[in-house]
Amino acid sequence: MILSKSVFFPIALLWYRYFFTSLVGAQNSLHVCPRACRDTLAYQCKDGPKRYHIMFPEVNTEELYNRKETKHCDCDEDTMVPGMPGLTGRECDVEFIMCKDEETVCFNGAPCIPVKDEYVCGCPYTTDPDITYVGKHCEYKVTDLCPLSDK
């Protein structure tokens, strides 16, 4: 059976996109488009690290990215409407919400809680009850707890 160029090229492109990048990506995963970009049309793959310091200027975003990454999904964080949830992270897998004051941002599914004339992040109320997050913006995942003292 002979395939025409119009049929062969899309098949070859799909084979390369899914199989070859998966094999190479196993050892070089920070230099390959994340699976979230490859498996859906919702996100576009971008070169270079994400510019979290521009998107979230008041937040320590060290927990959200790896400095060695060279590709990431564009999650359209800059088009989010205050008060509505969105996604961020290299693979668009970190929930966040820009509070209605347009200054406070809460990560990992923590809600914005109005307190007097400002908003705070409700870290105990994140979307994953098995993981504890702390920090002003719920950006730090707790990995170890100090033992309680008897005093």
Short mmCIF file of C-alpha atoms in Angstrom, two decimals:
data_model
loop_
_atom_site.label_atom_id
_atom_site.label_comp_id
_atom_site.label_asym_id
_atom_site.label_seq_id
_atom_site.Cartn_x
_atom_site.Cartn_y
_atom_site.Cartn_z
CA MET A 1 0.00 0.00 0.00
CA ILE A 2 1.36 3.41 -0.94
CA LEU A 3 0.37 6.42 1.15
CA SER A 4 0.03 9.82 -0.43
CA LYS A 5 2.03 12.72 1.01
CA SER A 6 -1.15 14.31 2.39
CA VAL A 7 -1.79 11.21 4.54
CA PHE A 8 1.82 10.32 5.35
CA PHE A 9 2.92 13.70 6.72
CA PRO A 10 0.24 14.03 9.45
CA ILE A 11 0.86 10.43 10.55
CA ALA A 12 4.63 11.03 10.70
CA LEU A 13 4.09 14.27 12.62
CA LEU A 14 1.82 12.57 15.16
CA TRP A 15 4.28 9.69 15.56
CA TYR A 16 7.11 12.15 16.22
CA ARG A 17 5.04 14.32 18.53
CA TYR A 18 3.81 11.53 20.80
CA PHE A 19 6.32 8.71 20.62
CA PHE A 20 9.68 10.33 19.96
CA THR A 21 9.17 13.20 22.44
CA SER A 22 8.07 10.69 25.07
CA LEU A 23 11.22 8.63 24.66
CA VAL A 24 13.60 11.57 24.52
CA GLY A 25 11.61 13.45 27.13
CA ALA A 26 12.22 10.75 29.71
CA GLN A 27 15.80 11.93 30.06
CA ASN A 28 15.32 15.55 29.03
CA SER A 29 11.79 16.33 30.26
CA LEU A 30 12.46 20.02 30.98
CA HIS A 31 13.41 20.60 27.34
CA VAL A 32 10.30 18.99 25.81
CA CYS A 33 6.80 20.44 25.74
CA PRO A 34 4.90 19.22 28.80
CA ARG A 35 2.30 16.52 28.24
CA ALA A 36 -0.50 19.02 29.04
CA CYS A 37 0.48 20.96 25.89
CA ARG A 38 0.89 17.85 23.73
CA ASP A 39 -2.30 16.06 24.78
CA THR A 40 -4.76 18.92 24.48
CA LEU A 41 -5.38 21.86 22.23
CA ALA A 42 -6.20 24.05 25.24
CA TYR A 43 -2.58 25.08 25.89
CA GLN A 44 0.17 26.30 23.60
CA CYS A 45 3.79 25.25 24.10
CA LYS A 46 6.19 28.16 24.65
CA ASP A 47 9.99 28.34 24.68
CA GLY A 48 11.88 29.54 27.73
CA PRO A 49 10.95 29.60 31.40
CA LYS A 50 7.68 31.13 32.56
CA ARG A 51 7.91 34.73 33.71
CA TYR A 52 6.27 34.30 37.10
CA HIS A 53 7.95 37.44 38.44
CA ILE A 54 5.88 39.44 35.92
CA MET A 55 2.61 37.51 36.34
CA PHE A 56 2.75 37.37 40.14
CA PRO A 57 5.19 40.12 41.20
CA GLU A 58 4.51 39.99 44.95
CA VAL A 59 4.77 36.20 45.24
CA ASN A 60 7.76 33.96 45.85
CA THR A 61 7.18 31.61 42.93
CA GLU A 62 10.27 29.43 43.46
CA GLU A 63 7.96 26.51 44.31
CA LEU A 64 6.19 26.73 40.95
CA TYR A 65 9.02 26.21 38.52
CA ASN A 66 12.40 24.73 37.78
CA ARG A 67 15.06 27.20 36.64
CA LYS A 68 16.33 24.67 34.06
CA GLU A 69 13.04 24.42 32.18
CA THR A 70 13.17 25.54 28.58
CA LYS A 71 9.57 24.81 27.55
CA HIS A 72 6.23 25.33 29.26
CA CYS A 73 2.51 25.50 28.57
CA ASP A 74 0.93 28.92 28.20
CA CYS A 75 -2.01 28.74 30.60
CA ASP A 76 -3.32 32.23 29.73
CA GLU A 77 -2.77 33.47 33.29
CA ASP A 78 -2.69 37.06 32.06
CA THR A 79 -6.29 36.85 30.82
CA MET A 80 -7.79 35.77 34.14
CA VAL A 81 -10.70 37.73 35.55
CA PRO A 82 -10.30 38.67 39.24
CA GLY A 83 -12.39 36.36 41.41
CA MET A 84 -12.32 33.52 38.89
CA PRO A 85 -10.04 30.47 39.27
CA GLY A 86 -7.34 29.63 36.76
CA LEU A 87 -4.35 27.35 36.22
CA THR A 88 -0.62 28.01 36.22
CA GLY A 89 2.57 25.98 36.51
CA ARG A 90 4.74 24.43 33.80
CA GLU A 91 1.94 22.00 32.92
CA CYS A 92 -1.03 24.18 33.91
CA ASP A 93 -1.57 21.93 36.92
CA VAL A 94 -1.49 24.46 39.79
CA GLU A 95 -4.80 26.07 40.65
CA PHE A 96 -4.81 29.77 41.50
CA ILE A 97 -7.24 32.61 41.93
CA MET A 98 -6.63 36.32 41.63
CA CYS A 99 -8.73 37.89 44.40
CA LYS A 100 -11.17 40.67 43.58
CA ASP A 101 -8.79 43.29 44.95
CA GLU A 102 -6.51 42.40 41.98
CA GLU A 103 -3.50 42.35 44.34
CA THR A 104 -3.78 39.10 46.28
CA VAL A 105 -3.32 35.78 44.52
CA CYS A 106 -3.91 32.39 46.17
CA PHE A 107 -2.37 29.14 44.89
CA ASN A 108 -3.18 25.43 45.13
CA GLY A 109 -6.93 25.97 45.17
CA ALA A 110 -6.97 28.12 48.31
CA PRO A 111 -9.93 30.53 48.32
CA CYS A 112 -9.76 34.30 48.71
CA ILE A 113 -11.25 35.30 52.05
CA PRO A 114 -12.31 38.93 52.60
CA VAL A 115 -11.05 40.30 55.93
CA LYS A 116 -11.94 43.94 56.62
CA ASP A 117 -10.78 45.83 53.52
CA GLU A 118 -8.33 43.23 52.16
CA TYR A 119 -8.18 39.60 51.09
CA VAL A 120 -6.23 36.72 52.63
CA CYS A 121 -5.71 33.20 51.29
CA GLY A 122 -7.44 30.33 53.09
CA CYS A 123 -4.59 27.82 53.08
CA PRO A 124 -6.45 25.24 55.22
CA TYR A 125 -9.16 25.10 52.53
CA THR A 126 -7.08 24.05 49.49
CA THR A 127 -8.52 21.57 47.00
CA ASP A 128 -6.37 18.66 48.25
CA PRO A 129 -7.15 17.87 51.91
CA ASP A 130 -4.19 15.46 52.13
CA ILE A 131 -1.59 18.16 51.41
CA THR A 132 -0.96 21.18 53.63
CA TYR A 133 0.08 24.48 52.10
CA VAL A 134 1.37 27.52 53.95
CA GLY A 135 2.59 31.02 53.12
CA LYS A 136 0.84 34.29 52.45
CA HIS A 137 -0.31 32.91 49.08
CA CYS A 138 -0.42 29.18 50.01
CA GLU A 139 2.56 28.67 47.73
CA TYR A 140 4.64 26.40 49.99
CA LYS A 141 3.89 22.69 50.30
CA VAL A 142 4.55 21.38 53.81
CA THR A 143 6.87 18.39 53.60
CA ASP A 144 7.75 17.92 57.26
CA LEU A 145 6.13 18.87 60.56
CA CYS A 146 7.92 19.60 63.81
CA PRO A 147 6.97 17.27 66.67
CA LEU A 148 4.83 18.70 69.42
CA SER A 149 6.68 19.37 72.65
CA ASP A 150 5.40 18.27 76.05
CA LYS A 151 5.88 21.74 77.52
#
